[in-house]
């Protein structure tokens, strides 16, 4: 399997000090991908920036390629303060702890890259950050992302008729299934690490994902059709364990916050630039066939009432309005 199962080991943040020597610190992180993915580049940049701003040397132990499992595993680790200190977690993977957080990556919430950037550069998401800190003891220290999520399927889908009843994997947040259900597909929540096999064995006919992740996990081997629904622009919160954060000195806390914010900005530039290039690369290599989607406006009209209902259920209507007003 391409994914390791989530190994559990305790004690991530390690601080040792002797009488003669300043504290020497190690921070451990986890990534789903290798160094070529903007996801990992963001986390590596975070480490670099911490060392640029800190007075003492920090050792970064970043575990790549799902060595420590997938994002739902990372969430468990971070909230308990074991195994790792920081990671990137898709908002939809935070639903279990903070149900309103998946408003951040709800399909069709952003009009375009400019809107997405305006939201992530503002403090409009602050109420969601507060909810996450309060309910899960997780601190969002920056926002990366910027890949566009499209449909990836084992058959051609170019219009609503072809989308009808399409069995597709979605992320575990209930809003993801509701949106794609409203769009007339047949969504089911499956762990990211199981998706390739689920398509290969015919459990589902596809998923939705960004170009960089499609390339890295070679989903095109089992699902070579990409449909440009452009339903999401990826939001990647850089999440720090509240338990680990509390152990840092006030100076180091300030450094972590500054480095997280800047690493997020860096990651956004990298991923939004690489996204189109990676799609073209796979197209040129004949690994994928790219299709336009004819009925995007109709799709939008079908899902907007679901977005509104979801926000209302969570008492987050004002927040959704504020996001849309950006
Ligand atoms: C993508 O590869 C990433 O955005 C990652 O954060 C998600 O967990 C994953 O998709 C997914 O769809 O579960």
mmCIF file of N, CA and C in Angstrom, residues 184-315:
data_model
loop_
_atom_site.group_PDB
_atom_site.id
_atom_site.type_symbol
_atom_site.label_atom_id
_atom_site.label_comp_id
_atom_site.label_asym_id
_atom_site.label_seq_id
_atom_site.Cartn_x
_atom_site.Cartn_y
_atom_site.Cartn_z
ATOM 1 N N UNK A 184 -26.583 15.852 -8.023
ATOM 2 C CA UNK A 184 -27.138 14.651 -8.672
ATOM 3 C C UNK A 184 -26.179 13.462 -8.775
ATOM 4 N N UNK A 185 -24.976 13.589 -8.210
ATOM 5 C CA UNK A 185 -24.043 12.450 -8.169
ATOM 6 C C UNK A 185 -24.419 11.539 -6.997
ATOM 7 N N UNK A 186 -23.738 10.392 -6.885
ATOM 8 C CA UNK A 186 -23.958 9.472 -5.764
ATOM 9 C C UNK A 186 -22.668 9.388 -4.940
ATOM 10 N N UNK A 187 -22.497 10.341 -3.998
ATOM 11 C CA UNK A 187 -21.236 10.417 -3.256
ATOM 12 C C UNK A 187 -21.157 9.415 -2.102
ATOM 13 N N UNK A 188 -19.948 8.941 -1.816
ATOM 14 C CA UNK A 188 -19.745 8.219 -0.558
ATOM 15 C C UNK A 188 -18.398 8.603 0.042
ATOM 16 N N UNK A 189 -18.375 8.665 1.368
ATOM 17 C CA UNK A 189 -17.158 9.062 2.085
ATOM 18 C C UNK A 189 -16.269 7.836 2.244
ATOM 19 N N UNK A 190 -15.079 7.930 1.708
ATOM 20 C CA UNK A 190 -14.105 6.831 1.777
ATOM 21 C C UNK A 190 -12.777 7.463 2.182
ATOM 22 N N UNK A 191 -11.990 6.760 3.004
ATOM 23 C CA UNK A 191 -10.682 7.288 3.417
ATOM 24 C C UNK A 191 -9.803 7.500 2.183
ATOM 25 N N UNK A 192 -9.028 8.575 2.205
ATOM 26 C CA UNK A 192 -8.180 8.928 1.056
ATOM 27 C C UNK A 192 -7.272 7.758 0.661
ATOM 28 N N UNK A 193 -6.786 7.054 1.657
ATOM 29 C CA UNK A 193 -5.855 5.946 1.410
ATOM 30 C C UNK A 193 -6.523 4.736 0.748
ATOM 31 N N UNK A 194 -7.855 4.732 0.697
ATOM 32 C CA UNK A 194 -8.576 3.594 0.111
ATOM 33 C C UNK A 194 -9.111 3.896 -1.280
ATOM 34 N N UNK A 195 -8.963 5.153 -1.726
ATOM 35 C CA UNK A 195 -9.661 5.589 -2.939
ATOM 36 C C UNK A 195 -9.181 4.855 -4.198
ATOM 37 N N UNK A 196 -7.874 4.729 -4.343
ATOM 38 C CA UNK A 196 -7.339 4.069 -5.542
ATOM 39 C C UNK A 196 -7.945 2.671 -5.672
ATOM 40 N N UNK A 197 -7.902 1.894 -4.596
ATOM 41 C CA UNK A 197 -8.460 0.535 -4.613
ATOM 42 C C UNK A 197 -9.957 0.540 -4.844
ATOM 43 N N UNK A 198 -10.634 1.511 -4.242
ATOM 44 C CA UNK A 198 -12.101 1.573 -4.387
ATOM 45 C C UNK A 198 -12.495 1.800 -5.847
ATOM 46 N N UNK A 199 -11.687 2.573 -6.564
ATOM 47 C CA UNK A 199 -11.977 2.786 -7.989
ATOM 48 C C UNK A 199 -11.613 1.516 -8.771
ATOM 49 N N UNK A 200 -10.454 0.975 -8.455
ATOM 50 C CA UNK A 200 -9.983 -0.220 -9.161
ATOM 51 C C UNK A 200 -10.969 -1.387 -9.029
ATOM 52 N N UNK A 201 -11.574 -1.520 -7.869
ATOM 53 C CA UNK A 201 -12.493 -2.645 -7.649
ATOM 54 C C UNK A 201 -13.936 -2.275 -7.973
ATOM 55 N N UNK A 202 -14.150 -1.052 -8.456
ATOM 56 C CA UNK A 202 -15.491 -0.668 -8.893
ATOM 57 C C UNK A 202 -16.450 -0.264 -7.785
ATOM 58 N N UNK A 203 -15.932 -0.044 -6.592
ATOM 59 C CA UNK A 203 -16.788 0.431 -5.491
ATOM 60 C C UNK A 203 -17.294 1.837 -5.825
ATOM 61 N N UNK A 204 -16.393 2.670 -6.365
ATOM 62 C CA UNK A 204 -16.782 3.979 -6.894
ATOM 63 C C UNK A 204 -16.160 4.146 -8.283
ATOM 64 N N UNK A 205 -16.651 5.158 -9.006
ATOM 65 C CA UNK A 205 -16.135 5.410 -10.362
ATOM 66 C C UNK A 205 -15.188 6.593 -10.410
ATOM 67 N N UNK A 206 -14.932 7.214 -9.252
ATOM 68 C CA UNK A 206 -14.019 8.340 -9.280
ATOM 69 C C UNK A 206 -13.975 9.092 -7.969
ATOM 70 N N UNK A 207 -13.292 10.235 -8.004
ATOM 71 C CA UNK A 207 -13.159 11.107 -6.841
ATOM 72 C C UNK A 207 -13.121 12.537 -7.344
ATOM 73 N N UNK A 208 -12.758 13.458 -6.465
ATOM 74 C CA UNK A 208 -12.483 14.843 -6.895
ATOM 75 C C UNK A 208 -11.227 15.235 -6.165
ATOM 76 N N UNK A 209 -10.322 15.945 -6.843
ATOM 77 C CA UNK A 209 -9.030 16.271 -6.236
ATOM 78 C C UNK A 209 -8.285 17.308 -7.065
ATOM 79 N N UNK A 210 -7.155 17.764 -6.515
ATOM 80 C CA UNK A 210 -6.314 18.732 -7.217
ATOM 81 C C UNK A 210 -5.345 17.996 -8.140
ATOM 82 N N UNK A 211 -4.778 18.743 -9.086
ATOM 83 C CA UNK A 211 -3.840 18.178 -10.052
ATOM 84 C C UNK A 211 -2.614 17.554 -9.365
ATOM 85 N N UNK A 212 -2.049 18.265 -8.389
ATOM 86 C CA UNK A 212 -0.811 17.785 -7.763
ATOM 87 C C UNK A 212 -1.017 16.442 -7.067
ATOM 88 N N UNK A 213 -2.187 16.278 -6.453
ATOM 89 C CA UNK A 213 -2.462 15.040 -5.716
ATOM 90 C C UNK A 213 -2.797 13.914 -6.686
ATOM 91 N N UNK A 214 -3.500 14.260 -7.763
ATOM 92 C CA UNK A 214 -3.796 13.288 -8.830
ATOM 93 C C UNK A 214 -2.488 12.743 -9.404
ATOM 94 N N UNK A 215 -1.553 13.647 -9.632
ATOM 95 C CA UNK A 215 -0.257 13.260 -10.196
ATOM 96 C C UNK A 215 0.512 12.369 -9.220
ATOM 97 N N UNK A 216 0.567 12.806 -7.968
ATOM 98 C CA UNK A 216 1.372 12.076 -6.995
ATOM 99 C C UNK A 216 0.848 10.663 -6.725
ATOM 100 N N UNK A 217 -0.465 10.514 -6.610
ATOM 101 C CA UNK A 217 -1.019 9.187 -6.293
ATOM 102 C C UNK A 217 -1.489 8.420 -7.525
ATOM 103 N N UNK A 218 -1.214 9.002 -8.723
ATOM 104 C CA UNK A 218 -1.501 8.300 -9.977
ATOM 105 C C UNK A 218 -2.922 7.758 -10.064
ATOM 106 N N UNK A 219 -3.874 8.531 -9.580
ATOM 107 C CA UNK A 219 -5.275 8.091 -9.687
ATOM 108 C C UNK A 219 -5.663 7.885 -11.152
ATOM 109 N N UNK A 220 -4.928 8.568 -12.060
ATOM 110 C CA UNK A 220 -5.268 8.451 -13.494
ATOM 111 C C UNK A 220 -5.104 7.028 -14.009
ATOM 112 N N UNK A 221 -4.316 6.216 -13.322
ATOM 113 C CA UNK A 221 -4.167 4.815 -13.754
ATOM 114 C C UNK A 221 -5.512 4.086 -13.731
ATOM 115 N N UNK A 222 -6.376 4.481 -12.802
ATOM 116 C CA UNK A 222 -7.696 3.839 -12.721
ATOM 117 C C UNK A 222 -8.821 4.795 -13.123
ATOM 118 N N UNK A 223 -8.529 6.098 -13.184
ATOM 119 C CA UNK A 223 -9.553 7.091 -13.517
ATOM 120 C C UNK A 223 -8.918 8.205 -14.361
ATOM 121 N N UNK A 224 -8.822 8.000 -15.680
ATOM 122 C CA UNK A 224 -8.065 8.935 -16.517
ATOM 123 C C UNK A 224 -8.842 10.168 -17.008
ATOM 124 N N UNK A 225 -10.135 10.284 -16.657
ATOM 125 C CA UNK A 225 -10.916 11.426 -17.150
ATOM 126 C C UNK A 225 -10.996 12.542 -16.112
ATOM 127 N N UNK A 226 -10.616 13.740 -16.520
ATOM 128 C CA UNK A 226 -10.715 14.907 -15.634
ATOM 129 C C UNK A 226 -11.772 15.851 -16.204
ATOM 130 N N UNK A 227 -12.751 16.193 -15.378
ATOM 131 C CA UNK A 227 -13.807 17.121 -15.805
ATOM 132 C C UNK A 227 -13.634 18.441 -15.078
ATOM 133 N N UNK A 228 -13.533 19.519 -15.827
ATOM 134 C CA UNK A 228 -13.239 20.823 -15.229
ATOM 135 C C UNK A 228 -14.468 21.469 -14.574
ATOM 136 N N UNK A 229 -14.957 20.830 -13.515
ATOM 137 C CA UNK A 229 -16.054 21.436 -12.744
ATOM 138 C C UNK A 229 -15.519 22.602 -11.913
ATOM 139 N N UNK A 230 -14.245 22.598 -11.622
ATOM 140 C CA UNK A 230 -13.602 23.663 -10.826
ATOM 141 C C UNK A 230 -14.458 24.034 -9.624
ATOM 142 N N UNK A 231 -14.862 23.014 -8.886
ATOM 143 C CA UNK A 231 -15.833 23.254 -7.802
ATOM 144 C C UNK A 231 -15.199 23.769 -6.515
ATOM 145 N N UNK A 232 -13.892 23.574 -6.362
ATOM 146 C CA UNK A 232 -13.246 24.075 -5.139
ATOM 147 C C UNK A 232 -11.858 24.597 -5.443
ATOM 148 N N UNK A 233 -11.436 25.556 -4.647
ATOM 149 C CA UNK A 233 -10.034 25.935 -4.628
ATOM 150 C C UNK A 233 -9.528 25.520 -3.247
ATOM 151 N N UNK A 234 -8.525 24.675 -3.269
ATOM 152 C CA UNK A 234 -8.076 24.037 -2.032
ATOM 153 C C UNK A 234 -7.640 25.032 -0.959
ATOM 154 N N UNK A 235 -8.139 24.810 0.248
ATOM 155 C CA UNK A 235 -7.718 25.580 1.418
ATOM 156 C C UNK A 235 -6.958 24.613 2.322
ATOM 157 N N UNK A 236 -5.716 24.958 2.619
ATOM 158 C CA UNK A 236 -4.892 24.074 3.446
ATOM 159 C C UNK A 236 -4.448 24.775 4.723
ATOM 160 N N UNK A 237 -5.255 24.674 5.772
ATOM 161 C CA UNK A 237 -4.802 25.253 7.040
ATOM 162 C C UNK A 237 -3.549 24.533 7.538
ATOM 163 N N UNK A 238 -2.575 25.314 7.967
ATOM 164 C CA UNK A 238 -1.414 24.744 8.662
ATOM 165 C C UNK A 238 -1.814 24.741 10.139
ATOM 166 N N UNK A 239 -1.868 23.547 10.696
ATOM 167 C CA UNK A 239 -2.435 23.386 12.040
ATOM 168 C C UNK A 239 -1.338 22.994 13.023
ATOM 169 N N UNK A 240 -1.311 23.689 14.151
ATOM 170 C CA UNK A 240 -0.328 23.398 15.203
ATOM 171 C C UNK A 240 -1.093 22.880 16.413
ATOM 172 N N UNK A 241 -0.573 21.866 17.057
ATOM 173 C CA UNK A 241 -1.215 21.314 18.251
ATOM 174 C C UNK A 241 -1.214 22.356 19.372
ATOM 175 N N UNK A 242 -2.371 22.597 19.959
ATOM 176 C CA UNK A 242 -2.460 23.540 21.080
ATOM 177 C C UNK A 242 -1.591 23.084 22.247
ATOM 178 N N UNK A 243 -1.519 21.753 22.417
ATOM 179 C CA UNK A 243 -0.718 21.191 23.520
ATOM 180 C C UNK A 243 0.776 21.479 23.289
ATOM 181 N N UNK A 244 1.219 21.330 22.052
ATOM 182 C CA UNK A 244 2.629 21.623 21.739
ATOM 183 C C UNK A 244 2.904 23.118 21.855
ATOM 184 N N UNK A 245 1.955 23.914 21.358
ATOM 185 C CA UNK A 245 2.112 25.372 21.369
ATOM 186 C C UNK A 245 2.293 25.887 22.796
ATOM 187 N N UNK A 246 1.513 25.318 23.719
ATOM 188 C CA UNK A 246 1.551 25.766 25.116
ATOM 189 C C UNK A 246 2.916 25.517 25.761
ATOM 190 N N UNK A 247 3.661 24.558 25.200
ATOM 191 C CA UNK A 247 4.977 24.246 25.786
ATOM 192 C C UNK A 247 6.069 25.185 25.287
ATOM 193 N N UNK A 248 5.753 26.005 24.278
ATOM 194 C CA UNK A 248 6.778 26.901 23.719
ATOM 195 C C UNK A 248 6.905 28.176 24.550
ATOM 196 N N UNK A 249 8.073 28.782 24.507
ATOM 197 C CA UNK A 249 8.260 30.082 25.165
ATOM 198 C C UNK A 249 7.441 31.125 24.392
ATOM 199 N N UNK A 250 7.075 32.236 25.025
ATOM 200 C CA UNK A 250 6.334 33.284 24.311
ATOM 201 C C UNK A 250 7.064 33.742 23.049
ATOM 202 N N UNK A 251 8.395 33.811 23.092
ATOM 203 C CA UNK A 251 9.177 34.227 21.918
ATOM 204 C C UNK A 251 8.999 33.213 20.794
ATOM 205 N N UNK A 252 9.093 31.928 21.155
ATOM 206 C CA UNK A 252 8.983 30.881 20.136
ATOM 207 C C UNK A 252 7.547 30.811 19.599
ATOM 208 N N UNK A 253 6.570 31.073 20.434
ATOM 209 C CA UNK A 253 5.179 31.108 19.955
ATOM 210 C C UNK A 253 5.006 32.182 18.881
ATOM 211 N N UNK A 254 5.596 33.343 19.128
ATOM 212 C CA UNK A 254 5.502 34.442 18.152
ATOM 213 C C UNK A 254 6.183 34.053 16.846
ATOM 214 N N UNK A 255 7.313 33.365 16.945
ATOM 215 C CA UNK A 255 8.046 32.918 15.754
ATOM 216 C C UNK A 255 7.197 31.920 14.956
ATOM 217 N N UNK A 256 6.565 30.973 15.656
ATOM 218 C CA UNK A 256 5.739 29.949 14.999
ATOM 219 C C UNK A 256 4.565 30.601 14.255
ATOM 220 N N UNK A 257 3.949 31.588 14.883
ATOM 221 C CA UNK A 257 2.806 32.263 14.243
ATOM 222 C C UNK A 257 3.239 33.021 12.986
ATOM 223 N N UNK A 258 4.373 33.720 13.096
ATOM 224 C CA UNK A 258 4.873 34.493 11.953
ATOM 225 C C UNK A 258 5.279 33.548 10.809
ATOM 226 N N UNK A 259 5.997 32.490 11.160
ATOM 227 C CA UNK A 259 6.473 31.537 10.143
ATOM 228 C C UNK A 259 5.287 30.812 9.497
ATOM 229 N N UNK A 260 4.264 30.494 10.286
ATOM 230 C CA UNK A 260 3.091 29.796 9.744
ATOM 231 C C UNK A 260 2.360 30.651 8.731
ATOM 232 N N UNK A 261 2.189 31.922 9.066
ATOM 233 C CA UNK A 261 1.482 32.841 8.176
ATOM 234 C C UNK A 261 2.250 32.985 6.853
ATOM 235 N N UNK A 262 3.554 33.183 6.971
ATOM 236 C CA UNK A 262 4.366 33.372 5.753
ATOM 237 C C UNK A 262 4.507 32.089 4.935
ATOM 238 N N UNK A 263 4.599 30.953 5.602
ATOM 239 C CA UNK A 263 4.681 29.678 4.877
ATOM 240 C C UNK A 263 3.380 29.446 4.097
ATOM 241 N N UNK A 264 2.255 29.837 4.704
ATOM 242 C CA UNK A 264 0.966 29.722 4.018
ATOM 243 C C UNK A 264 0.939 30.567 2.752
ATOM 244 N N UNK A 265 1.391 31.805 2.865
ATOM 245 C CA UNK A 265 1.420 32.702 1.694
ATOM 246 C C UNK A 265 2.307 32.121 0.590
ATOM 247 N N UNK A 266 3.445 31.604 1.003
ATOM 248 C CA UNK A 266 4.367 30.969 0.057
ATOM 249 C C UNK A 266 3.687 29.765 -0.627
ATOM 250 N N UNK A 267 3.058 28.916 0.188
ATOM 251 C CA UNK A 267 2.388 27.719 -0.344
ATOM 252 C C UNK A 267 1.300 28.067 -1.335
ATOM 253 N N UNK A 268 0.577 29.163 -1.065
ATOM 254 C CA UNK A 268 -0.502 29.589 -1.973
ATOM 255 C C UNK A 268 0.055 29.987 -3.335
ATOM 256 N N UNK A 269 1.175 30.687 -3.310
ATOM 257 C CA UNK A 269 1.798 31.084 -4.588
ATOM 258 C C UNK A 269 2.248 29.846 -5.346
ATOM 259 N N UNK A 270 2.934 28.957 -4.659
ATOM 260 C CA UNK A 270 3.486 27.770 -5.317
ATOM 261 C C UNK A 270 2.368 26.894 -5.891
ATOM 262 N N UNK A 271 1.386 26.565 -5.050
ATOM 263 C CA UNK A 271 0.382 25.605 -5.527
ATOM 264 C C UNK A 271 -0.500 26.190 -6.631
ATOM 265 N N UNK A 272 -0.857 27.466 -6.509
ATOM 266 C CA UNK A 272 -1.721 28.035 -7.557
ATOM 267 C C UNK A 272 -0.967 28.162 -8.880
ATOM 268 N N UNK A 273 0.359 28.326 -8.803
ATOM 269 C CA UNK A 273 1.166 28.376 -10.035
ATOM 270 C C UNK A 273 1.344 26.987 -10.635
ATOM 271 N N UNK A 274 1.625 26.014 -9.781
ATOM 272 C CA UNK A 274 1.931 24.662 -10.276
ATOM 273 C C UNK A 274 0.695 23.909 -10.763
ATOM 274 N N UNK A 275 -0.475 24.314 -10.276
ATOM 275 C CA UNK A 275 -1.709 23.558 -10.549
ATOM 276 C C UNK A 275 -1.944 23.348 -12.056
ATOM 277 N N UNK A 276 -1.966 24.436 -12.800
ATOM 278 C CA UNK A 276 -2.202 24.347 -14.237
ATOM 279 C C UNK A 276 -1.083 23.608 -14.957
ATOM 280 N N UNK A 277 0.150 23.831 -14.470
ATOM 281 C CA UNK A 277 1.307 23.171 -15.091
ATOM 282 C C UNK A 277 1.223 21.662 -14.945
ATOM 283 N N UNK A 278 0.799 21.202 -13.776
ATOM 284 C CA UNK A 278 0.727 19.755 -13.526
ATOM 285 C C UNK A 278 -0.398 19.111 -14.346
ATOM 286 N N UNK A 279 -1.481 19.854 -14.503
ATOM 287 C CA UNK A 279 -2.586 19.349 -15.324
ATOM 288 C C UNK A 279 -2.116 19.188 -16.776
ATOM 289 N N UNK A 280 -1.425 20.206 -17.268
ATOM 290 C CA UNK A 280 -0.899 20.165 -18.637
ATOM 291 C C UNK A 280 0.111 19.032 -18.812
ATOM 292 N N UNK A 281 0.964 18.878 -17.823
ATOM 293 C CA UNK A 281 1.964 17.796 -17.849
ATOM 294 C C UNK A 281 1.299 16.420 -18.021
ATOM 295 N N UNK A 282 0.248 16.169 -17.261
ATOM 296 C CA UNK A 282 -0.442 14.863 -17.333
ATOM 297 C C UNK A 282 -1.195 14.707 -18.648
ATOM 298 N N UNK A 283 -1.714 15.834 -19.133
ATOM 299 C CA UNK A 283 -2.429 15.817 -20.407
ATOM 300 C C UNK A 283 -1.454 15.511 -21.542
ATOM 301 N N UNK A 284 -0.316 16.207 -21.532
ATOM 302 C CA UNK A 284 0.699 16.008 -22.572
ATOM 303 C C UNK A 284 1.249 14.589 -22.555
ATOM 304 N N UNK A 285 1.341 14.016 -21.370
ATOM 305 C CA UNK A 285 1.858 12.644 -21.249
ATOM 306 C C UNK A 285 0.762 11.617 -21.534
ATOM 307 N N UNK A 286 -0.405 12.095 -21.923
ATOM 308 C CA UNK A 286 -1.572 11.248 -22.215
ATOM 309 C C UNK A 286 -1.977 10.376 -21.021
ATOM 310 N N UNK A 287 -1.711 10.895 -19.839
ATOM 311 C CA UNK A 287 -2.145 10.180 -18.634
ATOM 312 C C UNK A 287 -3.602 10.510 -18.325
ATOM 313 N N UNK A 288 -4.015 11.710 -18.732
ATOM 314 C CA UNK A 288 -5.410 12.120 -18.512
ATOM 315 C C UNK A 288 -6.020 12.676 -19.799
ATOM 316 N N UNK A 289 -7.360 12.629 -19.831
ATOM 317 C CA UNK A 289 -8.122 13.295 -20.882
ATOM 318 C C UNK A 289 -8.947 14.368 -20.173
ATOM 319 N N UNK A 290 -8.862 15.599 -20.646
ATOM 320 C CA UNK A 290 -9.539 16.697 -19.951
ATOM 321 C C UNK A 290 -10.832 17.075 -20.669
ATOM 322 N N UNK A 291 -11.919 17.194 -19.912
ATOM 323 C CA UNK A 291 -13.218 17.540 -20.482
ATOM 324 C C UNK A 291 -13.778 18.805 -19.842
ATOM 325 N N UNK A 292 -14.373 19.650 -20.654
ATOM 326 C CA UNK A 292 -15.117 20.797 -20.115
ATOM 327 C C UNK A 292 -16.407 20.258 -19.507
ATOM 328 N N UNK A 293 -17.010 21.031 -18.595
ATOM 329 C CA UNK A 293 -18.318 20.661 -18.056
ATOM 330 C C UNK A 293 -19.329 21.686 -18.563
ATOM 331 N N UNK A 294 -20.333 21.216 -19.274
ATOM 332 C CA UNK A 294 -21.233 22.132 -19.986
ATOM 333 C C UNK A 294 -22.196 22.886 -19.066
ATOM 334 N N UNK A 295 -22.525 22.289 -17.914
ATOM 335 C CA UNK A 295 -23.657 22.829 -17.136
ATOM 336 C C UNK A 295 -23.254 23.398 -15.777
ATOM 337 N N UNK A 296 -22.120 24.082 -15.711
ATOM 338 C CA UNK A 296 -21.660 24.553 -14.407
ATOM 339 C C UNK A 296 -22.660 25.515 -13.747
ATOM 340 N N UNK A 297 -23.293 26.370 -14.534
ATOM 341 C CA UNK A 297 -24.266 27.314 -13.961
ATOM 342 C C UNK A 297 -25.447 26.585 -13.333
ATOM 343 N N UNK A 298 -25.894 25.541 -14.017
ATOM 344 C CA UNK A 298 -27.009 24.749 -13.463
ATOM 345 C C UNK A 298 -26.580 24.076 -12.161
ATOM 346 N N UNK A 299 -25.370 23.585 -12.158
ATOM 347 C CA UNK A 299 -24.827 22.925 -10.967
ATOM 348 C C UNK A 299 -24.832 23.894 -9.783
ATOM 349 N N UNK A 300 -24.385 25.094 -10.056
ATOM 350 C CA UNK A 300 -24.315 26.141 -9.044
ATOM 351 C C UNK A 300 -25.713 26.407 -8.461
ATOM 352 N N UNK A 301 -26.689 26.508 -9.335
ATOM 353 C CA UNK A 301 -28.070 26.768 -8.880
ATOM 354 C C UNK A 301 -28.586 25.607 -8.021
ATOM 355 N N UNK A 302 -28.129 24.399 -8.303
ATOM 356 C CA UNK A 302 -28.571 23.237 -7.526
ATOM 357 C C UNK A 302 -27.942 23.192 -6.137
ATOM 358 N N UNK A 303 -26.714 23.672 -6.007
ATOM 359 C CA UNK A 303 -26.015 23.517 -4.726
ATOM 360 C C UNK A 303 -26.147 24.728 -3.788
ATOM 361 N N UNK A 304 -26.458 25.892 -4.325
ATOM 362 C CA UNK A 304 -26.529 27.083 -3.464
ATOM 363 C C UNK A 304 -27.534 26.948 -2.311
ATOM 364 N N UNK A 305 -28.729 26.398 -2.575
ATOM 365 C CA UNK A 305 -29.650 26.220 -1.442
ATOM 366 C C UNK A 305 -29.082 25.294 -0.363
ATOM 367 N N UNK A 306 -28.293 24.322 -0.757
ATOM 368 C CA UNK A 306 -27.702 23.395 0.216
ATOM 369 C C UNK A 306 -26.640 24.114 1.055
ATOM 370 N N UNK A 307 -25.843 24.956 0.411
ATOM 371 C CA UNK A 307 -24.847 25.751 1.146
ATOM 372 C C UNK A 307 -25.536 26.621 2.193
ATOM 373 N N UNK A 308 -26.608 27.266 1.762
ATOM 374 C CA UNK A 308 -27.336 28.179 2.668
ATOM 375 C C UNK A 308 -27.939 27.422 3.832
ATOM 376 N N UNK A 309 -28.559 26.277 3.542
ATOM 377 C CA UNK A 309 -29.207 25.482 4.594
ATOM 378 C C UNK A 309 -28.175 25.008 5.618
ATOM 379 N N UNK A 310 -27.019 24.602 5.099
ATOM 380 C CA UNK A 310 -25.939 24.116 5.978
ATOM 381 C C UNK A 310 -25.471 25.226 6.912
ATOM 382 N N UNK A 311 -25.223 26.393 6.347
ATOM 383 C CA UNK A 311 -24.776 27.529 7.161
ATOM 384 C C UNK A 311 -25.834 27.871 8.215
ATOM 385 N N UNK A 312 -27.087 27.823 7.811
ATOM 386 C CA UNK A 312 -28.162 28.161 8.739
ATOM 387 C C UNK A 312 -28.227 27.168 9.895
ATOM 388 N N UNK A 313 -28.128 25.870 9.579
ATOM 389 C CA UNK A 313 -28.138 24.838 10.629
ATOM 390 C C UNK A 313 -27.056 25.071 11.665
ATOM 391 N N UNK A 314 -25.913 25.603 11.203
ATOM 392 C CA UNK A 314 -24.775 25.806 12.104
ATOM 393 C C UNK A 314 -24.793 27.180 12.753
ATOM 394 N N UNK A 315 -25.809 27.978 12.443
ATOM 395 C CA UNK A 315 -25.848 29.344 12.944
ATOM 396 C C UNK A 315 -24.737 30.185 12.332
#
